[in-house]
mmCIF file of C-alpha atoms in Angstrom:
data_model
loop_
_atom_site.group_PDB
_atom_site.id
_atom_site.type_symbol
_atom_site.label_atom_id
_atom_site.label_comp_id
_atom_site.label_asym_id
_atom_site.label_seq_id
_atom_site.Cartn_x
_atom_site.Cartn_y
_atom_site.Cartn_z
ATOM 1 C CA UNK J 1 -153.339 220.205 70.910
ATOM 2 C CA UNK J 2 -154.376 223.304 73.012
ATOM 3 C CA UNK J 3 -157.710 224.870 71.836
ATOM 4 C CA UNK J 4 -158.471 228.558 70.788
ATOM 5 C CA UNK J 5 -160.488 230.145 73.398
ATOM 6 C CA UNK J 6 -162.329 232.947 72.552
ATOM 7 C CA UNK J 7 -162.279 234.473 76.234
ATOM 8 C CA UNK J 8 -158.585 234.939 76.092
ATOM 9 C CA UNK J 9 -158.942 236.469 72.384
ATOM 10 C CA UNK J 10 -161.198 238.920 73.208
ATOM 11 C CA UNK J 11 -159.368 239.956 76.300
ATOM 12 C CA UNK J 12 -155.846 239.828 74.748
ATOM 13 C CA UNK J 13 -156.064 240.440 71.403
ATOM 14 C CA UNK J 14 -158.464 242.879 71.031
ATOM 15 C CA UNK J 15 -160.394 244.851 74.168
ATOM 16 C CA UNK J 16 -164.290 244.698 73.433
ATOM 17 C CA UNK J 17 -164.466 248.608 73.350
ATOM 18 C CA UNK J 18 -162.346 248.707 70.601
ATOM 19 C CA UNK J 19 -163.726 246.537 68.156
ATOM 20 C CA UNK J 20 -167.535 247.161 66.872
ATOM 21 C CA UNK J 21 -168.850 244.743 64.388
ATOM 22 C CA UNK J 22 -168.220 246.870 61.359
ATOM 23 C CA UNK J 23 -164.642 246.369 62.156
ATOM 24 C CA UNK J 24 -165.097 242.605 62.611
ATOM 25 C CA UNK J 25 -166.930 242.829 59.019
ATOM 26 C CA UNK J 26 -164.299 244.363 57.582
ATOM 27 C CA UNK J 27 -161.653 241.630 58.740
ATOM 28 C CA UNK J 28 -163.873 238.851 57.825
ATOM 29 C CA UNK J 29 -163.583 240.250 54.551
ATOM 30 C CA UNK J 30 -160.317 240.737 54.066
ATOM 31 C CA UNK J 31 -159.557 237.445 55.576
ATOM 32 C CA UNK J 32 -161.754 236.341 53.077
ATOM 33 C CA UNK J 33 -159.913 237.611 50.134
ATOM 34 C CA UNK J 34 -156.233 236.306 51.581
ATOM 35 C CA UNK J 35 -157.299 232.683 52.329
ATOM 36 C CA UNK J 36 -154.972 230.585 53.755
ATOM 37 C CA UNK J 37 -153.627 231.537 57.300
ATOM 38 C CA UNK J 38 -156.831 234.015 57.319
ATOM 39 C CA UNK J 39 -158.828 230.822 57.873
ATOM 40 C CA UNK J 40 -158.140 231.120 61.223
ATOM 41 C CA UNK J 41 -159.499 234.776 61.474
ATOM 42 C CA UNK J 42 -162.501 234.108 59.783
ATOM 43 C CA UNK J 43 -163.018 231.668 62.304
ATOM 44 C CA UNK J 44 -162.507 233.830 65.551
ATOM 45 C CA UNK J 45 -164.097 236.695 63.951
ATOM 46 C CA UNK J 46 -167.233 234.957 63.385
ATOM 47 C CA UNK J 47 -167.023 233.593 66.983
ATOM 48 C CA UNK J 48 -166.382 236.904 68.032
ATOM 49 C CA UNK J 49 -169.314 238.583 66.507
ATOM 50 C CA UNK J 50 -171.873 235.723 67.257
ATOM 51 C CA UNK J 51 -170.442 236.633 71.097
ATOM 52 C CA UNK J 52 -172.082 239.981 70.451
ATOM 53 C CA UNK J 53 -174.801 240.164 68.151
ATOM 54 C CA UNK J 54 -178.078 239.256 69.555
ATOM 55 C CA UNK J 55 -179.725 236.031 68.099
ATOM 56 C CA UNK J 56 -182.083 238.209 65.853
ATOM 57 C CA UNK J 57 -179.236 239.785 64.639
ATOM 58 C CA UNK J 58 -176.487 237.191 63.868
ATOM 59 C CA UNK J 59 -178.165 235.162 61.066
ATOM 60 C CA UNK J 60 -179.072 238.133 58.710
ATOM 61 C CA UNK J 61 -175.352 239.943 59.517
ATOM 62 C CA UNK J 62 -174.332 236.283 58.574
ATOM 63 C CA UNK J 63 -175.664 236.636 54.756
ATOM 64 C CA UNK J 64 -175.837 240.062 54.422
ATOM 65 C CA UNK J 65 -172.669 241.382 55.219
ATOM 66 C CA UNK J 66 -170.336 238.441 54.971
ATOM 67 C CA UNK J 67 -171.925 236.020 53.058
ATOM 68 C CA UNK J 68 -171.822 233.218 54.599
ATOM 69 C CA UNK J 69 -174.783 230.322 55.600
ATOM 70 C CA UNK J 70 -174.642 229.337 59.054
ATOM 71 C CA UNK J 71 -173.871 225.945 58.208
ATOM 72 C CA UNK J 72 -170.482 228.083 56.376
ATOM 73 C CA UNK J 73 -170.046 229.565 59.485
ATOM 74 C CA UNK J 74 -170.266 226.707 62.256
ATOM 75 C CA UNK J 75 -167.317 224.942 59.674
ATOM 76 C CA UNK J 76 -165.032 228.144 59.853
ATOM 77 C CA UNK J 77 -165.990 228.799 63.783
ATOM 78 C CA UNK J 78 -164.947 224.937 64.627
ATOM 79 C CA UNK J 79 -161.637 225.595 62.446
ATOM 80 C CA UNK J 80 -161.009 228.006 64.278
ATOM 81 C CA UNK J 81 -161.412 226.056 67.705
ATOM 82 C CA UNK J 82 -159.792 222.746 66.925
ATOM 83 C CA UNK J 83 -156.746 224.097 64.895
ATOM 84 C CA UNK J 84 -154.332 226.551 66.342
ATOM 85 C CA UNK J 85 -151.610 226.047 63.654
ATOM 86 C CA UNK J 86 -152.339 228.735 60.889
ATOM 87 C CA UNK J 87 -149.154 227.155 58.876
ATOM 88 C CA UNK J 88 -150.874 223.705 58.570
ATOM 89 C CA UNK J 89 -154.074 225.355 57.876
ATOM 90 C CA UNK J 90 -152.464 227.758 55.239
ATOM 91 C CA UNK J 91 -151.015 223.900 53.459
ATOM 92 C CA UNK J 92 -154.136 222.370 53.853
ATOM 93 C CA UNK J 93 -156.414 224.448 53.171
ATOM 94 C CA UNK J 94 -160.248 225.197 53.550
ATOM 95 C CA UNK J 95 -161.391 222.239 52.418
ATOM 96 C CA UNK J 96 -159.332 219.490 53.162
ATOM 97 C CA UNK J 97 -159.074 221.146 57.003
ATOM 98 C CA UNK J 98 -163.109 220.886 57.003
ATOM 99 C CA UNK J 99 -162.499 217.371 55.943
ATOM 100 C CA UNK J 100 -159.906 216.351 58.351
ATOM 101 C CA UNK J 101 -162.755 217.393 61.262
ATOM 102 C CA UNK J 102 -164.225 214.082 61.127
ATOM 103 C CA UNK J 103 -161.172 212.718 62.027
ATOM 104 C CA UNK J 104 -160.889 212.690 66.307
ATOM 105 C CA UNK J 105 -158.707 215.548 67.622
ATOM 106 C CA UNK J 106 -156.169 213.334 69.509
ATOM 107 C CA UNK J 107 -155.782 211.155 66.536
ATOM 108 C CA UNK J 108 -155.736 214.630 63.926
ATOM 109 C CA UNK J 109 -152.143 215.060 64.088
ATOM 110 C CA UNK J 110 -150.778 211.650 63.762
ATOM 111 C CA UNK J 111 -153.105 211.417 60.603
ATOM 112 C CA UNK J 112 -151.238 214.527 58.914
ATOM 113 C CA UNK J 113 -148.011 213.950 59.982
ATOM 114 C CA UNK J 114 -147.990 210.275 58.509
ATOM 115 C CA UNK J 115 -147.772 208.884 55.252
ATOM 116 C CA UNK J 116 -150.760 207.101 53.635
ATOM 117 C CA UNK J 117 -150.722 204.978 50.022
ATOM 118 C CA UNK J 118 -152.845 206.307 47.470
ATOM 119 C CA UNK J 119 -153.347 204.413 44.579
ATOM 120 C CA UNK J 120 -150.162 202.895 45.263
ATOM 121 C CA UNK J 121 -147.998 205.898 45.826
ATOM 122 C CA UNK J 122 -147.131 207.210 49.433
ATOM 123 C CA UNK J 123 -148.171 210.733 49.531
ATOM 124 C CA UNK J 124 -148.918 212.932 53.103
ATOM 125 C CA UNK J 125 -152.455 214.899 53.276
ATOM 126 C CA UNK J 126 -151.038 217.763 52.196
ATOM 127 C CA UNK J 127 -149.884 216.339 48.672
ATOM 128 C CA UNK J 128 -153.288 214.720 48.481
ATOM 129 C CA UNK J 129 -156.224 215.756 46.355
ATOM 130 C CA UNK J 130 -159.631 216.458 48.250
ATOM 131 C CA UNK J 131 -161.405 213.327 46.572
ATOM 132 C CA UNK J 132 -157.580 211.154 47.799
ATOM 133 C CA UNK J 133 -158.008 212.198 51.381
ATOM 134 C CA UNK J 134 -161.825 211.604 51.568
ATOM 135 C CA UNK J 135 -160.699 207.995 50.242
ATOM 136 C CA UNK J 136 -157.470 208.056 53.061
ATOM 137 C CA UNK J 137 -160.496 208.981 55.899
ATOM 138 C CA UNK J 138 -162.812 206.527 54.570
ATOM 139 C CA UNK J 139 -160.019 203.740 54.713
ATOM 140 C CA UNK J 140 -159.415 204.314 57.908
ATOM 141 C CA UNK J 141 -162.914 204.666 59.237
ATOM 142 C CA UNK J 142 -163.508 201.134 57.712
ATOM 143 C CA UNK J 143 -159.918 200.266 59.549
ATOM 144 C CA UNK J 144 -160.726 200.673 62.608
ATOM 145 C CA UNK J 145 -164.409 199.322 62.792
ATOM 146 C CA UNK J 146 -162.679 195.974 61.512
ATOM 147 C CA UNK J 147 -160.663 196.169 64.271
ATOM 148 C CA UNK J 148 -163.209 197.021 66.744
ATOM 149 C CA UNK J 149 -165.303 194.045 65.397
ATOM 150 C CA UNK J 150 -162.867 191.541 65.255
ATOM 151 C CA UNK J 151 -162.027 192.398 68.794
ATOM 152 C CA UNK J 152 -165.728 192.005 69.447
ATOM 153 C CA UNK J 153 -165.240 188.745 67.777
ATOM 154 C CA UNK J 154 -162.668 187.326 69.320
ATOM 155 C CA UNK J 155 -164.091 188.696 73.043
ATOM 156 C CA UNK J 156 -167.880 186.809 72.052
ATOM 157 C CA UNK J 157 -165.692 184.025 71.054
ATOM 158 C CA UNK J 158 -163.770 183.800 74.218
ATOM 159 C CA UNK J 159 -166.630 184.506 76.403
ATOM 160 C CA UNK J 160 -168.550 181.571 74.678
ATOM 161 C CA UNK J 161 -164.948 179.532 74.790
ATOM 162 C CA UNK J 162 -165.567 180.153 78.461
ATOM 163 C CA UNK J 163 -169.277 179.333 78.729
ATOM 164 C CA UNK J 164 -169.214 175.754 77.362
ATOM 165 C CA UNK J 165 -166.225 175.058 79.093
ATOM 166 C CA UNK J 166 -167.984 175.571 82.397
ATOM 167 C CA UNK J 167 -170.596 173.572 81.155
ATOM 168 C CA UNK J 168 -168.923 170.848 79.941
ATOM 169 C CA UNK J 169 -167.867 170.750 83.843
ATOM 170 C CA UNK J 170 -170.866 170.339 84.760
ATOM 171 C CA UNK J 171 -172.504 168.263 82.814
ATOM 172 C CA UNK J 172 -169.692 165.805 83.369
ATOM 173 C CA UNK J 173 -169.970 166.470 86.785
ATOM 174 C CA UNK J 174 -173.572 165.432 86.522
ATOM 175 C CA UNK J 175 -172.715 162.083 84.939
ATOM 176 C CA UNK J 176 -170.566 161.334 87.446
ATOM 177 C CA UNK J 177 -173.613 161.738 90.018
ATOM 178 C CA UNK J 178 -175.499 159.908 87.855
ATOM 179 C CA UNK J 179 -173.788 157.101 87.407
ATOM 180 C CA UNK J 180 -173.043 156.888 91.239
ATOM 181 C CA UNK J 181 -176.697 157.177 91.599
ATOM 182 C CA UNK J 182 -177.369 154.247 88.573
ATOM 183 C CA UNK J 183 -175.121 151.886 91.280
ATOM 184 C CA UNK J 184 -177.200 152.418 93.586
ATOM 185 C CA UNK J 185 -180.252 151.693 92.088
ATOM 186 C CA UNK J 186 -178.997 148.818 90.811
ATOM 187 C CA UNK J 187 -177.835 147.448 94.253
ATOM 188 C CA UNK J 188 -181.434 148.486 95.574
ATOM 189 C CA UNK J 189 -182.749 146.189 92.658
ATOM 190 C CA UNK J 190 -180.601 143.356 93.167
ATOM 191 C CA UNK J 191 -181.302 143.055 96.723
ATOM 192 C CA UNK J 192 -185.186 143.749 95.698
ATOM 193 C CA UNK J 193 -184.915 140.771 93.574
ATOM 194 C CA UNK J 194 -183.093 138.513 95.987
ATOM 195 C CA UNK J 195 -185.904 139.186 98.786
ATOM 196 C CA UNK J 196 -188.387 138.335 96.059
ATOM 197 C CA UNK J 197 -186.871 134.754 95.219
ATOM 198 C CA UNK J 198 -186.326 133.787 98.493
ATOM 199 C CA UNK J 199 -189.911 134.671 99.919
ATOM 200 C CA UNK J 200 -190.727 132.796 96.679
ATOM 201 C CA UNK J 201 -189.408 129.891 97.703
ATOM 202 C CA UNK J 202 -190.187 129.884 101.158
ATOM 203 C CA UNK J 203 -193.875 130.277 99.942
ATOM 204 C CA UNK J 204 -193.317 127.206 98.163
ATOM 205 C CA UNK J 205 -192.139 125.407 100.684
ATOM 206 C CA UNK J 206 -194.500 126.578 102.711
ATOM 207 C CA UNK J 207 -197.220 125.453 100.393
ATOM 208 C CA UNK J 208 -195.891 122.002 100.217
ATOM 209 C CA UNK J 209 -194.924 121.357 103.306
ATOM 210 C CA UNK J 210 -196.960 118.308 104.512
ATOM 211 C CA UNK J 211 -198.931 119.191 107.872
ATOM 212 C CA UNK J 212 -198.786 116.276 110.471
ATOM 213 C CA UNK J 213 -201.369 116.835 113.486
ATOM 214 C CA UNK J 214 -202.578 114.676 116.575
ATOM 215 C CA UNK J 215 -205.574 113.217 116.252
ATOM 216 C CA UNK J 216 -207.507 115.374 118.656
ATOM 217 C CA UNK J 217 -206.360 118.961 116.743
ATOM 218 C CA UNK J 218 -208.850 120.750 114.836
ATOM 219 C CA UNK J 219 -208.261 120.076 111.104
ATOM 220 C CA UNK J 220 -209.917 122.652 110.081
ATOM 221 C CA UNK J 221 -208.248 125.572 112.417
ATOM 222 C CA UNK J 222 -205.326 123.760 111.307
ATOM 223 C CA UNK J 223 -205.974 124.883 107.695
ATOM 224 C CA UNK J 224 -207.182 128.444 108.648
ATOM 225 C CA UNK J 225 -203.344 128.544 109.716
ATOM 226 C CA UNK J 226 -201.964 127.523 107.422
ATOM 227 C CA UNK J 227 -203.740 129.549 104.728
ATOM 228 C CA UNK J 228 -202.948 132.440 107.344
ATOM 229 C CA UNK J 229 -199.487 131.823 106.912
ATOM 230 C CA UNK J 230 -199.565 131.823 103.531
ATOM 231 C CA UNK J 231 -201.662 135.257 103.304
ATOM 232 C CA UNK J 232 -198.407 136.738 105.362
ATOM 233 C CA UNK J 233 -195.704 135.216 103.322
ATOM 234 C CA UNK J 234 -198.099 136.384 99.924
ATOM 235 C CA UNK J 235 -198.231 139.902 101.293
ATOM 236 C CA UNK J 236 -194.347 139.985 101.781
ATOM 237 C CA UNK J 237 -194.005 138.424 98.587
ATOM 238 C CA UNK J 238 -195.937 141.084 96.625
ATOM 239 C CA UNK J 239 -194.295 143.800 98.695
ATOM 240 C CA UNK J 240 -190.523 142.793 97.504
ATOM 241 C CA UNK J 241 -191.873 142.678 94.618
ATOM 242 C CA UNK J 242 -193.312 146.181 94.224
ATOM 243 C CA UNK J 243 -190.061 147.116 95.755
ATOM 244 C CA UNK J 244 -188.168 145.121 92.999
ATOM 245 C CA UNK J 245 -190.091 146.956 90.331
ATOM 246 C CA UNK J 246 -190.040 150.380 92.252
ATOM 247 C CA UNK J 247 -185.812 149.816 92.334
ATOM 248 C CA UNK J 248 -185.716 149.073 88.454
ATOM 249 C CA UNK J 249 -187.765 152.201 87.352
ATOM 250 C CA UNK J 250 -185.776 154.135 89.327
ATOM 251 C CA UNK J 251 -182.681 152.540 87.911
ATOM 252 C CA UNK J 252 -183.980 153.431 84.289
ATOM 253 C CA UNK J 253 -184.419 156.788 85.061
ATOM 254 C CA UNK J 254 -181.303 157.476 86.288
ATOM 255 C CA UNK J 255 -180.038 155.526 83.245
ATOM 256 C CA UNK J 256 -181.878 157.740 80.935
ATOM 257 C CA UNK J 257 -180.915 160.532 82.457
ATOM 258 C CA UNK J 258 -176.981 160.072 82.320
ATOM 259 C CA UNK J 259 -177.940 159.325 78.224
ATOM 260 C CA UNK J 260 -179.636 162.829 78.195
ATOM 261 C CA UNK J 261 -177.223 164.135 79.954
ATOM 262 C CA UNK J 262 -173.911 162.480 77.566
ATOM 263 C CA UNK J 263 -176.071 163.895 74.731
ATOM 264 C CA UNK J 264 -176.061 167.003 75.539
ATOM 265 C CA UNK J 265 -172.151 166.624 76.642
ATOM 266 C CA UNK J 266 -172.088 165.510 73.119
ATOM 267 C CA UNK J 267 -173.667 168.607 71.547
ATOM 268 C CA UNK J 268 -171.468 170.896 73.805
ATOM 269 C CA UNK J 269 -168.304 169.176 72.371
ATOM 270 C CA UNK J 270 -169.804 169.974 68.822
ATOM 271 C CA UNK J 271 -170.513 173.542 69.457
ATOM 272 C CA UNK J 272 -167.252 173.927 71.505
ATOM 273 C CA UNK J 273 -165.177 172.425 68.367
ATOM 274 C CA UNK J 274 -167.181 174.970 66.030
ATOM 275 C CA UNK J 275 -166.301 177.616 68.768
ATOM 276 C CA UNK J 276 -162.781 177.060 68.839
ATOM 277 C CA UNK J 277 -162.565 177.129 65.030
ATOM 278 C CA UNK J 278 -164.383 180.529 65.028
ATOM 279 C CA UNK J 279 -162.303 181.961 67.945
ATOM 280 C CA UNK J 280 -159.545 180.917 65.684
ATOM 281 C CA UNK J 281 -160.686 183.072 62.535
ATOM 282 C CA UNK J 282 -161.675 185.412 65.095
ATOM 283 C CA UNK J 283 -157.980 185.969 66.626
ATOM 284 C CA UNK J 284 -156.863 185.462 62.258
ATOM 285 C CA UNK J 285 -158.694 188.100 61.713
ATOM 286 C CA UNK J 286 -157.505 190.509 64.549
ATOM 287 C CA UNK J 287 -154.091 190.178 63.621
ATOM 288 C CA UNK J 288 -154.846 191.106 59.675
ATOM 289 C CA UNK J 289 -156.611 194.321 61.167
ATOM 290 C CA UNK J 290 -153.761 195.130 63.688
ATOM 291 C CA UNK J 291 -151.189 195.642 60.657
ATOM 292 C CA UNK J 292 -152.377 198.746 58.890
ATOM 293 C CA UNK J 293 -151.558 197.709 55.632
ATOM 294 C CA UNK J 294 -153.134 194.704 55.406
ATOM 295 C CA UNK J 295 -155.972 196.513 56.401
ATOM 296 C CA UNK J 296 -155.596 198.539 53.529
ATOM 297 C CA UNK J 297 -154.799 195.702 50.864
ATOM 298 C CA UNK J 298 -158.421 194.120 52.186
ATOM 299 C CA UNK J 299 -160.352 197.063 51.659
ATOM 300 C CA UNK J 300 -158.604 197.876 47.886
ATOM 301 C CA UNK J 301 -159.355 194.362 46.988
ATOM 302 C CA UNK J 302 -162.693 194.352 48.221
ATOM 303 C CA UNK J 303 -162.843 197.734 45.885
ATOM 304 C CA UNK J 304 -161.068 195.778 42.736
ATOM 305 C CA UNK J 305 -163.953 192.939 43.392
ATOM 306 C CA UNK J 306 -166.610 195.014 43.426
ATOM 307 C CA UNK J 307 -165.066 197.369 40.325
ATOM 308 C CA UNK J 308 -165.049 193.934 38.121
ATOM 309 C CA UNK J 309 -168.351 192.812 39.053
ATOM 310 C CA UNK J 310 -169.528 196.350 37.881
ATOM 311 C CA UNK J 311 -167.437 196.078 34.875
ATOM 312 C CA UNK J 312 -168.463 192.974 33.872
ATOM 313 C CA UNK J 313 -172.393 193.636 34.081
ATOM 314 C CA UNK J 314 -171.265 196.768 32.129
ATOM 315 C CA UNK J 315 -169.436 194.648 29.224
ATOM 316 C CA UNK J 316 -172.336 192.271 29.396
ATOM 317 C CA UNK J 317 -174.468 194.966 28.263
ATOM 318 C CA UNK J 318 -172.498 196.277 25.881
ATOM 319 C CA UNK J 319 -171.712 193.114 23.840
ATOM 320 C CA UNK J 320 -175.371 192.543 23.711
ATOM 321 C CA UNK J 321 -176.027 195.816 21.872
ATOM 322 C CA UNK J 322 -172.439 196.033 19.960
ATOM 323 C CA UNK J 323 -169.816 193.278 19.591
ATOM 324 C CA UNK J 324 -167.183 195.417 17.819
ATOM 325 C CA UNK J 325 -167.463 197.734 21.172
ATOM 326 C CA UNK J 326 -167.106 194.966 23.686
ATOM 327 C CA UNK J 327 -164.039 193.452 22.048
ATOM 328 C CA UNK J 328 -162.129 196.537 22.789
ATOM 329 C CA UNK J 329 -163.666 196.852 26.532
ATOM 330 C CA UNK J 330 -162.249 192.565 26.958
ATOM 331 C CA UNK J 331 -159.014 193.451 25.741
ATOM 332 C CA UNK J 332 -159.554 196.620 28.135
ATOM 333 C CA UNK J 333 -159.974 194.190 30.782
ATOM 334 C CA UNK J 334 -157.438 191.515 30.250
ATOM 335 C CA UNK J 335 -155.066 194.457 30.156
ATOM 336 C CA UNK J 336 -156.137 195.389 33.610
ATOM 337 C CA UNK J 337 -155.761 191.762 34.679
ATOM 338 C CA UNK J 338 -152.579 191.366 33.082
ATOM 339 C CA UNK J 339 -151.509 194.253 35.074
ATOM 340 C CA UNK J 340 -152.492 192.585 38.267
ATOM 341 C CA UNK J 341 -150.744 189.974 37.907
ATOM 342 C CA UNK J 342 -147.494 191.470 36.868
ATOM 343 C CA UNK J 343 -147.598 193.386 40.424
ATOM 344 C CA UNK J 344 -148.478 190.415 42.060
ATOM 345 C CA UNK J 345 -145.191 188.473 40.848
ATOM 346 C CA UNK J 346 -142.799 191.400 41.742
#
């Protein structure tokens, strides 16, 4: 849609020397009095004679001479920039043009031109009331921040899809180091074991081996020997076994460690499952908001929900002050219900 610039107006339409303000005034009034089309020349009249009052001046010209607030004006001014079509202006009207501002400019047009359900008849904006096409704006406001949350949905969803995917990787790839290094530890504690039992046994052996000397040997250096020997073959001893001991801790750990590990593989299954079932709602819910009327039917049911919880705390109130009163509003109500379900079985 091309945009009214006031440049080319003043320059085109009208040369600057030959328009003073009271002639602006005058148009402004007129305009005024036709409505419609004049919209438009309200709006680049104002423009125009904001462009050449002074600051001082333009607020008191404003309420004085065309009697307008500036909030009046700024409406009528914008009008006049973002609509260039006096016909649809002229079938819309003041109002329901101001209205359709809060609407995006590129998306404007398409929201005239096509047909919306009110109340459960198709009508276009022009055919709508004021109060219909607030409704028909508000609809589609709520429209399209459903659909920009469930695509914020589903894209969390994915990116947390994606997140415990990667770490179920790793953790499994964790396991698998840690149950490489459990076999190892366990080797290392097998052979630390085996050292101990044999130096064990050779101890033993040593210890009751029977010592068989010449006559002329010292007995007693004899002993110190052999209690020396011992001494060495203890020390060895309690070294494979610190070693043995040493291995099996460290085979624990790593034992705990792939448990900690599964557990937490565990828990990122879990959360993973509950992921998947939310990226599934998720991806439910952003093809309900990509079809326009189901966006619609959501919203007036959410409405008709809310409307009979009012209603009944109304009713409620009623029947405790009159009975005779809230007979009438139940059958009122299981009218309304009645006619509920009769369109829902067409």
């Amino acid at each position: 849609m091309s945009r009214f610039n006031l440049a080319d107006h003043i320059q085109t339409a009208q040369p600057p020397q030959s328009r003073d303000i009271e002639a602006i005034t005058v148009e402004i009034l007129d305009a005024k009095r036709a409505g419609g089309e004049a919209i438009l020349t309200i709006g680049r009249g104002l423009m125009e004679a904001k462009a050449m009052l002074s600051h001082g001046e333009w607020l008191p010209w404003l309420e004085e001479r065309v009697e307008f607030s500036e909030k009046a004006a700024q409406r009528f001014m914008r009008l006049a920039r973002e609509y260039t079509n006096p016909t649809a202006l002229s079938d819309l009207g003041a109002t329901k043009a101001l209205m359709l501002l809060a609407i995006p400019q590129e998306a404007r047009d398409e929201f005239i031109s096509e047909p919306h359900t009110v109340n459960g008849e198709e009508k276009t904006v022009i055919d709508m009331t004021s109060r219909e096409l607030e409704t028909a704006i508000k609809e589609r406001d709520a429209a399209l921040k459903a659909a920009e949350q469930a695509k914020a949905d589903q894209s969390a969803a994915d990116a947390a899809r994606e997140k415990l995917s990667a770490d179920m990787a790793l953790a499994n790839e964790r396991i698998a180091g840690l149950n490489a290094e459990v076999e190892e530890q366990s080797a290392r504690a097998r052979e630390a074991q085996d050292a101990a039992a044999r130096l064990e046994k050779e101890l033993a052996e040593l210890r009751a081996r029977p010592v068989e000397v010449a006559v002329e040997v010292d007995a007693e250096a004899v002993e110190a020997a052999r209690k020396e020997a011992e001494a060495a073959m203890q020390a060895k001893l309690d070294k494979a076994k610190k070693a043995q001991s040493k291995a099996e801790d460290a085979r624990k750990a790593a034992e705990d460690a792939v448990a900690q590990v599964q557990r937490e593989l565990e828990q990122a299954r879990a959360e993973a499952q509950a992921i998947r079932e939310e990226a599934a709602r998720a991806e439910k819910k952003a093809a309900l908001t990509s079809n326009e009327d189901l966006v619609l039917f959501r919203a007036l049911f959410d409405q008709a929900q809310d409307m009979a919880n009012k209603m009944g705390g109304v009713l409620m109130k009623v029947r405790n002050k009159d009975s005779e009163k809230a007979g009438g509003l139940s059958k009122a109500l299981l009218a309304l219900s009645d006619k509920f379900r009769e369109v829902a079985q067409a």
